[in-house]
Amino acid sequence: MTDTASRPDTGTSIPDRPSLEGLEDKWDGVWSEQQLYAFDPGTTRDQVFSVDTPPPTASGSLHVGHVFGYSQADMIVRYQRMRGKNVFYPLGWDDNGLPTERRVQNYFGVRCDPSLPYDADFTPPQEGGDNKSSKAANQLPVSRRNFIELCERLTEIDEKSFEEVFRTLGLSVDWNHSYQTINAHSRATSQRAFLENLEADQAYQSEAPTMWDVTYRTAVAQAEQEDRDRDGAYHRLGFTRTDGSGSTVVIATTRPELLPACVALVAHPDDERYQDLFGSTVTSPLFGVEVPVLAHSLAQPDKGAGIAMICTFGDANDVTWWRELELPTRSVIGRDGRFLPEAPWISTPEGQALYSELAGLTVFSAQKRVVEMATESGDLTSEIEKISHPVKFYENGDKPLEYVTSRQWYLTNGGRDQSEGGLRDDLIARGKELTWHPAYMESRYRNWVEGLAGDWLISRQRFFGVPFPIWYAVGADGETDYDTVLTPPVESLPIDPTIDVPAGYEEAQRGVPGGFVADPDILDTWGTSSLTPQLAGGWNSDPELFSKVYPMDLRPQGHDIIRTWLFSTIVRSHLQQDSLPWTHASINGWILDPDRKKMSKSKGNVVTPIGLLEQHGSDGVRYWAGRARQGVDTAFDEGQMKIGRRLAIKILNASKFALGFGDAPADPAGRLAADPAVVTDPLDRALLAQLGKVVEQATVAFDDMDYARALEVAEPFFWAFCDDYIELVKERAHGNSASGEAGAASARAALAIALEVQLRLFAPVVVFATEEVWSWWRGGSVHTQSWPVAEPLFEAAAGQDASLVASVAQAAISVRRIKSDAKVSQKTPILSVRIVASPTVLAHLEAAAADLTALGRIESLELVAGETDEIITEDIELGEPPVKAPRNKG
RNA sequence: GGGUCGUUAGCUCAGUUGGUCAGAGCGCCUGGUUUACACCCAGGAGGUCGGGGGUUCGAGCCCCUCACGACCCACCA
């Protein structure tokens, strides 16, 4: 970084017509070849700035939101690099999980059938298909291993095309350190972390009712659930009292099909209406099952009928009541979402006959049938009352979640341990320890942690993911002994327990009495994604690297995944390393379409990023991202991209012009682009003083990771530099001024200094145009220069007051207005004019009078002090407009 | 119902500890081919800072309240 002082012997010459076209490819190629953004493993931790970047879902599509968020992070990173940090900036791919499974199914026309054997010579039936219509029936069943191989093949293709977009965007990622959440390294890391959690009693298995997606046939964690409003209806059903009175107790339910799964009725203990019922029993309509009437404070007197039927299981309250009131389990819904064949607790023949009609039906059909039955029998006591109510769905699913009792693995996340000073408190404290940008995002995190209802359900009944690295012993009776968990040694990871065999066993013992069985499940995709700092930092493979980059400095991400990715990453680091995973979190907002809705694929209003990059240039698109503040949802606005493109073009053109006046002598101290000693003109000095202030402000902003503020400071200065300063000093810089060679040298040196500093100020945002200009003129890359500092600029200003620039610019506007008002060309000479201004401003104008008269083509200028805050022009005498040259351009 | 953010010119947004803070860009209007830039330049018009209270010598900026918008959580008998 010492090459700022030396002038290159050779350089790219300045083009006649500078253009943005092709700069992305050109510079990406150069940077890549020079390994400009490669991490240097040789430095110490305090010199490193490490970033835990969001790994995009490789099988999804990149959308404009990605471009937005990644650009913002890149600006922060580039600033840190210019501050001399050794940047560790990897980018991974999240290629593990359901989205990949679905894409592979469509692309290759296959589906996974774990019961099939591996076929080493397998060729998929199709390639490149993307027809959503391909039905499961038309998909060729393949073994799990074949399926996973196809997943790996396809993700490689997808990742390549994503990388192209990110390179075009100008992200300063170190591609040598990219990672995948499904490759062997990640599987080993994820499995090791799980085994250590198991060892530390942070992971445990439990057989319990869990939210279950009947389409994907997998358990679903709280973080993956969402509410959707669905039409429903209260059905009022009468239960018969068993005291011989024959009277009925009416309950209201939106799930009448769960009537056969009823285990009790419940009302609030203080509810006057049901006091005499508590402790008694009633029989259910249709099925004639005798159930108790119980009291529990969770029952709400004002809801439904005020008394509810408890079924196993209709909702979260049912689970609570079932557990706390120690009720039996009467499950009717199977893992496929259909009614189970048997309901042995129904004792009456009539009840059994009715139930047999439900067996095998979907929830939807069963509800219809039960309502018909109850209507026929007269048990449905009144009209059905239609309502709209929220129903829980898996975020990727389209059928409501059901409760299914199953054995699952859990990881502690504070949802269960809510004791004073327990895990939940620890995790809330971690949130406070983290520096959030913007700060208020911390409350979203805390909100989520405080609202957790249970531990993290981490097992999934899917295929493409990281397998649980465990087996269970099989007893002599042939029953799986879930309490005897067999684990592999860490050195053997990654393993697939359905293929590998635990120590001390032979393959022949798989599934036989006295043998072993594999855990068939895979880890939640977040179970691996939550380890991105460990994956990228080499926790399981490169301890030396890990010690230099972890905990990382920055996690950039969207606010929508604070509850998932951010939270789960904090959980894993807290459990594994007893540390925060990073010190700063930069939270970007969403992109909203013109209707102020989040742009998302499902809403069909997504714009593809590559088209935007081509149309507006990467610098233009980055500018749009750079103008948006952290955390703030931002309108998708191509107008902003056009402005960004304009800025980038202006940088090219203004640079070309400013460099065209001739050389300025080099700075002997090597701190500036030209020798500050020759900057003697007051206007030039004032400009550098003003630029010094801009540098100070931009630095303060960037130190706070506020790229938007930094850009907001640099941008107006640059436009004023172009429109006012350059225009004012043009003639002088050419040597056409009374100040002669000294005045010209001063202007040229100031232009060089100011231009060079501004290129560095813009480099984090306008990456391609600044690099292009740098290459015309300076050695090396602008992106590895040091961030500018204000002190040499102030020294060069030699005490000149920066406000002189503003005074002269104001006067320039007044002079121009004379011609605008007269509707004549700005080239029209002013034969004479008197300018009246306050004494302070007047002194400024006197100091720059020669430049001002050159700008305005003023032949006779009179400057007069007056008691005014404005700049007044009077006694104006305009000359003849210049003769128009014939139009012969183009 | 709980929480968070927002409401400033037609549009997109700045306005950092209350005292040139009423701003920028776009759009609009009027001019101008000014050899760096027509992917341009110059000039101009536009707002009772969501409503209502309050604190203060003084409030987009602080407090209360209401309205509207957005998101997260809870609610699913």
mmCIF file of N, CA, C and O in Angstrom, chain A residues 334-403:
data_model
loop_
_atom_site.group_PDB
_atom_site.id
_atom_site.type_symbol
_atom_site.label_atom_id
_atom_site.label_comp_id
_atom_site.label_asym_id
_atom_site.label_seq_id
_atom_site.Cartn_x
_atom_site.Cartn_y
_atom_site.Cartn_z
ATOM 1 N N GLY A 334 -52.572 -40.591 11.417
ATOM 2 C CA GLY A 334 -51.267 -41.201 11.181
ATOM 3 C C GLY A 334 -50.312 -40.234 10.516
ATOM 4 O O GLY A 334 -50.661 -39.093 10.219
ATOM 5 N N ARG A 335 -49.101 -40.725 10.259
ATOM 6 C CA ARG A 335 -48.062 -39.854 9.700
ATOM 7 C C ARG A 335 -48.356 -39.417 8.276
ATOM 8 O O ARG A 335 -47.757 -38.475 7.774
ATOM 9 N N ASP A 336 -49.281 -40.138 7.628
ATOM 10 C CA ASP A 336 -49.646 -39.754 6.266
ATOM 11 C C ASP A 336 -50.849 -38.812 6.261
ATOM 12 O O ASP A 336 -51.384 -38.493 5.210
ATOM 13 N N GLY A 337 -51.293 -38.428 7.444
ATOM 14 C CA GLY A 337 -52.423 -37.511 7.510
ATOM 15 C C GLY A 337 -53.773 -38.206 7.365
ATOM 16 O O GLY A 337 -54.799 -37.536 7.255
ATOM 17 N N ARG A 338 -53.762 -39.522 7.363
ATOM 18 C CA ARG A 338 -55.027 -40.256 7.256
ATOM 19 C C ARG A 338 -55.393 -40.897 8.580
ATOM 20 O O ARG A 338 -54.520 -41.150 9.420
ATOM 21 N N PHE A 339 -56.692 -41.198 8.727
ATOM 22 C CA PHE A 339 -57.140 -41.788 9.982
ATOM 23 C C PHE A 339 -56.624 -43.214 10.118
ATOM 24 O O PHE A 339 -56.617 -43.988 9.159
ATOM 25 N N LEU A 340 -56.160 -43.512 11.320
ATOM 26 C CA LEU A 340 -55.578 -44.826 11.604
ATOM 27 C C LEU A 340 -56.657 -45.908 11.511
ATOM 28 O O LEU A 340 -57.838 -45.639 11.714
ATOM 29 N N PRO A 341 -56.259 -47.126 11.219
ATOM 30 C CA PRO A 341 -57.246 -48.200 11.017
ATOM 31 C C PRO A 341 -58.002 -48.590 12.294
ATOM 32 O O PRO A 341 -59.152 -49.006 12.215
ATOM 33 N N GLU A 342 -57.354 -48.475 13.448
ATOM 34 C CA GLU A 342 -57.979 -48.975 14.679
ATOM 35 C C GLU A 342 -58.138 -47.869 15.713
ATOM 36 O O GLU A 342 -57.296 -46.993 15.813
ATOM 37 N N ALA A 343 -59.222 -47.968 16.479
ATOM 38 C CA ALA A 343 -59.399 -47.096 17.638
ATOM 39 C C ALA A 343 -59.911 -47.967 18.774
ATOM 40 O O ALA A 343 -61.101 -47.970 19.102
ATOM 41 N N PRO A 344 -59.019 -48.746 19.373
ATOM 42 C CA PRO A 344 -59.435 -49.816 20.306
ATOM 43 C C PRO A 344 -60.147 -49.327 21.566
ATOM 44 O O PRO A 344 -60.834 -50.118 22.225
ATOM 45 N N TRP A 345 -59.999 -48.045 21.892
ATOM 46 C CA TRP A 345 -60.649 -47.554 23.110
ATOM 47 C C TRP A 345 -62.146 -47.342 22.924
ATOM 48 O O TRP A 345 -62.864 -47.137 23.880
ATOM 49 N N ILE A 346 -62.619 -47.402 21.684
ATOM 50 C CA ILE A 346 -64.064 -47.292 21.448
ATOM 51 C C ILE A 346 -64.680 -48.652 21.739
ATOM 52 O O ILE A 346 -64.343 -49.644 21.084
ATOM 53 N N SER A 347 -65.569 -48.663 22.739
ATOM 54 C CA SER A 347 -66.014 -49.960 23.240
ATOM 55 C C SER A 347 -67.353 -50.404 22.671
ATOM 56 O O SER A 347 -67.666 -51.594 22.667
ATOM 57 N N THR A 348 -68.152 -49.466 22.193
ATOM 58 C CA THR A 348 -69.473 -49.889 21.710
ATOM 59 C C THR A 348 -69.386 -50.349 20.261
ATOM 60 O O THR A 348 -68.600 -49.803 19.476
ATOM 61 N N PRO A 349 -70.169 -51.340 19.886
ATOM 62 C CA PRO A 349 -70.186 -51.814 18.496
ATOM 63 C C PRO A 349 -70.613 -50.706 17.545
ATOM 64 O O PRO A 349 -70.067 -50.577 16.455
ATOM 65 N N GLU A 350 -71.574 -49.858 17.985
ATOM 66 C CA GLU A 350 -72.016 -48.754 17.118
ATOM 67 C C GLU A 350 -70.847 -47.792 16.863
ATOM 68 O O GLU A 350 -70.622 -47.345 15.735
ATOM 69 N N GLY A 351 -70.157 -47.512 17.945
ATOM 70 C CA GLY A 351 -69.016 -46.609 17.822
ATOM 71 C C GLY A 351 -67.953 -47.185 16.895
ATOM 72 O O GLY A 351 -67.401 -46.486 16.034
ATOM 73 N N GLN A 352 -67.677 -48.455 17.058
ATOM 74 C CA GLN A 352 -66.675 -49.096 16.203
ATOM 75 C C GLN A 352 -67.104 -49.076 14.746
ATOM 76 O O GLN A 352 -66.287 -48.850 13.849
ATOM 77 N N ALA A 353 -68.398 -49.287 14.526
ATOM 78 C CA ALA A 353 -68.896 -49.287 13.150
ATOM 79 C C ALA A 353 -68.706 -47.909 12.513
ATOM 80 O O ALA A 353 -68.276 -47.787 11.358
ATOM 81 N N LEU A 354 -69.001 -46.871 13.275
ATOM 82 C CA LEU A 354 -68.838 -45.522 12.750
ATOM 83 C C LEU A 354 -67.355 -45.223 12.501
ATOM 84 O O LEU A 354 -66.981 -44.652 11.481
ATOM 85 N N TYR A 355 -66.520 -45.648 13.443
ATOM 86 C CA TYR A 355 -65.095 -45.344 13.265
ATOM 87 C C TYR A 355 -64.527 -46.033 12.035
ATOM 88 O O TYR A 355 -63.683 -45.481 11.325
ATOM 89 N N SER A 356 -65.018 -47.259 11.784
ATOM 90 C CA SER A 356 -64.465 -47.988 10.633
ATOM 91 C C SER A 356 -64.717 -47.233 9.332
ATOM 92 O O SER A 356 -63.999 -47.397 8.355
ATOM 93 N N GLU A 357 -65.752 -46.372 9.328
ATOM 94 C CA GLU A 357 -65.999 -45.557 8.135
ATOM 95 C C GLU A 357 -64.952 -44.443 7.984
ATOM 96 O O GLU A 357 -64.736 -43.939 6.889
ATOM 97 N N LEU A 358 -64.375 -44.056 9.119
ATOM 98 C CA LEU A 358 -63.386 -42.970 9.072
ATOM 99 C C LEU A 358 -61.991 -43.480 8.733
ATOM 100 O O LEU A 358 -61.177 -42.757 8.155
ATOM 101 N N ALA A 359 -61.728 -44.719 9.097
ATOM 102 C CA ALA A 359 -60.374 -45.262 8.929
ATOM 103 C C ALA A 359 -59.906 -45.075 7.484
ATOM 104 O O ALA A 359 -60.643 -45.366 6.540
ATOM 105 N N GLY A 360 -58.722 -44.559 7.328
ATOM 106 C CA GLY A 360 -58.146 -44.377 5.998
ATOM 107 C C GLY A 360 -58.489 -43.055 5.340
ATOM 108 O O GLY A 360 -57.882 -42.688 4.327
ATOM 109 N N LEU A 361 -59.440 -42.315 5.908
ATOM 110 C CA LEU A 361 -59.807 -41.034 5.293
ATOM 111 C C LEU A 361 -58.786 -39.953 5.651
ATOM 112 O O LEU A 361 -58.122 -40.021 6.680
ATOM 113 N N THR A 362 -58.710 -38.941 4.779
ATOM 114 C CA THR A 362 -57.906 -37.779 5.134
ATOM 115 C C THR A 362 -58.648 -36.982 6.195
ATOM 116 O O THR A 362 -59.851 -37.176 6.408
ATOM 117 N N VAL A 363 -57.923 -36.067 6.828
ATOM 118 C CA VAL A 363 -58.534 -35.237 7.858
ATOM 119 C C VAL A 363 -59.743 -34.496 7.285
ATOM 120 O O VAL A 363 -60.801 -34.407 7.903
ATOM 121 N N PHE A 364 -59.564 -33.992 6.076
ATOM 122 C CA PHE A 364 -60.623 -33.217 5.427
ATOM 123 C C PHE A 364 -61.876 -34.069 5.224
ATOM 124 O O PHE A 364 -62.992 -33.682 5.589
ATOM 125 N N SER A 365 -61.688 -35.275 4.664
ATOM 126 C CA SER A 365 -62.832 -36.140 4.403
ATOM 127 C C SER A 365 -63.464 -36.634 5.697
ATOM 128 O O SER A 365 -64.687 -36.762 5.800
ATOM 129 N N ALA A 366 -62.628 -36.919 6.681
ATOM 130 C CA ALA A 366 -63.150 -37.419 7.952
ATOM 131 C C ALA A 366 -64.026 -36.366 8.615
ATOM 132 O O ALA A 366 -65.073 -36.678 9.193
ATOM 133 N N GLN A 367 -63.594 -35.105 8.488
ATOM 134 C CA GLN A 367 -64.407 -34.059 9.110
ATOM 135 C C GLN A 367 -65.787 -34.012 8.463
ATOM 136 O O GLN A 367 -66.806 -33.932 9.132
ATOM 137 N N LYS A 368 -65.787 -34.088 7.155
ATOM 138 C CA LYS A 368 -67.053 -34.076 6.431
ATOM 139 C C LYS A 368 -67.958 -35.229 6.891
ATOM 140 O O LYS A 368 -69.146 -35.053 7.158
ATOM 141 N N ARG A 369 -67.365 -36.404 7.013
ATOM 142 C CA ARG A 369 -68.128 -37.603 7.373
ATOM 143 C C ARG A 369 -68.666 -37.496 8.802
ATOM 144 O O ARG A 369 -69.815 -37.847 9.059
ATOM 145 N N VAL A 370 -67.822 -37.023 9.714
ATOM 146 C CA VAL A 370 -68.275 -36.918 11.112
ATOM 147 C C VAL A 370 -69.432 -35.929 11.214
ATOM 148 O O VAL A 370 -70.407 -36.162 11.940
ATOM 149 N N VAL A 371 -69.325 -34.827 10.470
ATOM 150 C CA VAL A 371 -70.415 -33.847 10.521
ATOM 151 C C VAL A 371 -71.707 -34.465 9.992
ATOM 152 O O VAL A 371 -72.793 -34.274 10.562
ATOM 153 N N GLU A 372 -71.580 -35.242 8.930
ATOM 154 C CA GLU A 372 -72.772 -35.938 8.410
ATOM 155 C C GLU A 372 -73.366 -36.874 9.461
ATOM 156 O O GLU A 372 -74.574 -36.888 9.711
ATOM 157 N N MET A 373 -72.489 -37.653 10.071
ATOM 158 C CA MET A 373 -72.947 -38.605 11.095
ATOM 159 C C MET A 373 -73.654 -37.891 12.235
ATOM 160 O O MET A 373 -74.736 -38.296 12.667
ATOM 161 N N ALA A 374 -73.032 -36.798 12.704
ATOM 162 C CA ALA A 374 -73.589 -36.097 13.859
ATOM 163 C C ALA A 374 -74.889 -35.395 13.493
ATOM 164 O O ALA A 374 -75.786 -35.256 14.329
ATOM 165 N N THR A 375 -74.981 -34.971 12.255
ATOM 166 C CA THR A 375 -76.225 -34.344 11.811
ATOM 167 C C THR A 375 -77.343 -35.390 11.773
ATOM 168 O O THR A 375 -78.454 -35.167 12.281
ATOM 169 N N GLU A 376 -77.028 -36.545 11.221
ATOM 170 C CA GLU A 376 -78.014 -37.638 11.166
ATOM 171 C C GLU A 376 -78.471 -38.040 12.551
ATOM 172 O O GLU A 376 -79.654 -38.258 12.799
ATOM 173 N N SER A 377 -77.524 -38.163 13.461
ATOM 174 C CA SER A 377 -77.866 -38.658 14.792
ATOM 175 C C SER A 377 -78.482 -37.580 15.665
ATOM 176 O O SER A 377 -78.983 -37.878 16.747
ATOM 177 N N GLY A 378 -78.408 -36.344 15.230
ATOM 178 C CA GLY A 378 -78.959 -35.259 16.033
ATOM 179 C C GLY A 378 -78.004 -34.754 17.095
ATOM 180 O O GLY A 378 -78.377 -33.942 17.940
ATOM 181 N N ASP A 379 -76.771 -35.201 17.082
ATOM 182 C CA ASP A 379 -75.815 -34.747 18.095
ATOM 183 C C ASP A 379 -75.255 -33.364 17.791
ATOM 184 O O ASP A 379 -74.690 -32.718 18.666
ATOM 185 N N LEU A 380 -75.359 -32.989 16.535
ATOM 186 C CA LEU A 380 -74.926 -31.640 16.177
ATOM 187 C C LEU A 380 -76.066 -30.716 16.549
ATOM 188 O O LEU A 380 -77.119 -30.718 15.908
ATOM 189 N N THR A 381 -75.882 -29.952 17.620
ATOM 190 C CA THR A 381 -77.035 -29.347 18.274
ATOM 191 C C THR A 381 -77.541 -28.079 17.631
ATOM 192 O O THR A 381 -78.635 -27.654 17.925
ATOM 193 N N SER A 382 -76.747 -27.418 16.803
ATOM 194 C CA SER A 382 -77.262 -26.187 16.216
ATOM 195 C C SER A 382 -76.550 -25.931 14.901
ATOM 196 O O SER A 382 -75.737 -26.740 14.451
ATOM 197 N N GLU A 383 -76.834 -24.777 14.359
ATOM 198 C CA GLU A 383 -76.220 -24.407 13.089
ATOM 199 C C GLU A 383 -74.703 -24.338 13.231
ATOM 200 O O GLU A 383 -74.170 -23.999 14.293
ATOM 201 N N ILE A 384 -74.033 -24.646 12.160
ATOM 202 C CA ILE A 384 -72.589 -24.506 12.131
ATOM 203 C C ILE A 384 -72.249 -23.025 11.990
ATOM 204 O O ILE A 384 -72.798 -22.339 11.133
ATOM 205 N N GLU A 385 -71.348 -22.535 12.858
ATOM 206 C CA GLU A 385 -70.984 -21.112 12.848
ATOM 207 C C GLU A 385 -69.629 -20.943 12.174
ATOM 208 O O GLU A 385 -68.603 -21.392 12.676
ATOM 209 N N LYS A 386 -69.663 -20.317 11.025
ATOM 210 C CA LYS A 386 -68.417 -20.183 10.269
ATOM 211 C C LYS A 386 -67.522 -19.103 10.875
ATOM 212 O O LYS A 386 -68.002 -18.034 11.256
ATOM 213 N N ILE A 387 -66.250 -19.388 10.947
ATOM 214 C CA ILE A 387 -65.280 -18.417 11.453
ATOM 215 C C ILE A 387 -64.028 -18.471 10.581
ATOM 216 O O ILE A 387 -63.842 -19.389 9.791
ATOM 217 N N SER A 388 -63.205 -17.466 10.753
ATOM 218 C CA SER A 388 -61.889 -17.511 10.146
ATOM 219 C C SER A 388 -60.893 -17.520 11.286
ATOM 220 O O SER A 388 -60.990 -16.719 12.212
ATOM 221 N N HIS A 389 -59.962 -18.436 11.254
ATOM 222 C CA HIS A 389 -59.027 -18.515 12.376
ATOM 223 C C HIS A 389 -57.642 -18.916 11.888
ATOM 224 O O HIS A 389 -57.484 -19.501 10.815
ATOM 225 N N PRO A 390 -56.613 -18.571 12.661
ATOM 226 C CA PRO A 390 -55.251 -18.913 12.244
ATOM 227 C C PRO A 390 -54.963 -20.387 12.459
ATOM 228 O O PRO A 390 -55.357 -20.966 13.474
ATOM 229 N N VAL A 391 -54.307 -20.981 11.494
ATOM 230 C CA VAL A 391 -53.950 -22.392 11.567
ATOM 231 C C VAL A 391 -52.463 -22.517 11.287
ATOM 232 O O VAL A 391 -51.921 -21.787 10.453
ATOM 233 N N LYS A 392 -51.804 -23.419 12.001
ATOM 234 C CA LYS A 392 -50.357 -23.561 11.829
ATOM 235 C C LYS A 392 -50.017 -24.400 10.597
ATOM 236 O O LYS A 392 -50.573 -25.462 10.377
ATOM 237 N N PHE A 393 -49.059 -23.859 9.824
ATOM 238 C CA PHE A 393 -48.558 -24.547 8.645
ATOM 239 C C PHE A 393 -47.048 -24.614 8.717
ATOM 240 O O PHE A 393 -46.400 -23.748 9.304
ATOM 241 N N TYR A 394 -46.505 -25.626 8.068
ATOM 242 C CA TYR A 394 -45.075 -25.640 7.774
ATOM 243 C C TYR A 394 -44.864 -24.570 6.712
ATOM 244 O O TYR A 394 -45.656 -24.463 5.784
ATOM 245 N N GLU A 395 -43.795 -23.787 6.842
ATOM 246 C CA GLU A 395 -43.633 -22.649 5.923
ATOM 247 C C GLU A 395 -43.544 -23.071 4.459
ATOM 248 O O GLU A 395 -43.869 -22.312 3.568
ATOM 249 N N ASN A 396 -43.110 -24.310 4.206
ATOM 250 C CA ASN A 396 -43.044 -24.791 2.830
ATOM 251 C C ASN A 396 -44.212 -25.705 2.466
ATOM 252 O O ASN A 396 -44.225 -26.289 1.390
ATOM 253 N N GLY A 397 -45.132 -25.887 3.384
ATOM 254 C CA GLY A 397 -46.195 -26.863 3.162
ATOM 255 C C GLY A 397 -47.504 -26.226 2.758
ATOM 256 O O GLY A 397 -47.667 -25.012 2.816
ATOM 257 N N ASP A 398 -48.432 -27.039 2.324
ATOM 258 C CA ASP A 398 -49.737 -26.486 1.989
ATOM 259 C C ASP A 398 -50.891 -27.231 2.631
ATOM 260 O O ASP A 398 -52.041 -27.052 2.260
ATOM 261 N N LYS A 399 -50.588 -28.089 3.598
ATOM 262 C CA LYS A 399 -51.652 -28.670 4.409
ATOM 263 C C LYS A 399 -51.368 -28.319 5.863
ATOM 264 O O LYS A 399 -50.201 -28.245 6.259
ATOM 265 N N PRO A 400 -52.420 -28.136 6.657
ATOM 266 C CA PRO A 400 -52.183 -27.778 8.056
ATOM 267 C C PRO A 400 -51.330 -28.823 8.757
ATOM 268 O O PRO A 400 -51.400 -30.018 8.430
ATOM 269 N N LEU A 401 -50.554 -28.369 9.704
ATOM 270 C CA LEU A 401 -49.762 -29.297 10.503
ATOM 271 C C LEU A 401 -50.674 -30.082 11.431
ATOM 272 O O LEU A 401 -51.689 -29.574 11.899
ATOM 273 N N GLU A 402 -50.301 -31.319 11.679
ATOM 274 C CA GLU A 402 -51.015 -32.147 12.643
ATOM 275 C C GLU A 402 -50.061 -32.497 13.773
ATOM 276 O O GLU A 402 -48.846 -32.471 13.602
ATOM 277 N N TYR A 403 -50.631 -32.845 14.913
ATOM 278 C CA TYR A 403 -49.788 -33.363 15.986
ATOM 279 C C TYR A 403 -49.666 -34.871 15.829
ATOM 280 O O TYR A 403 -50.675 -35.576 15.695
#
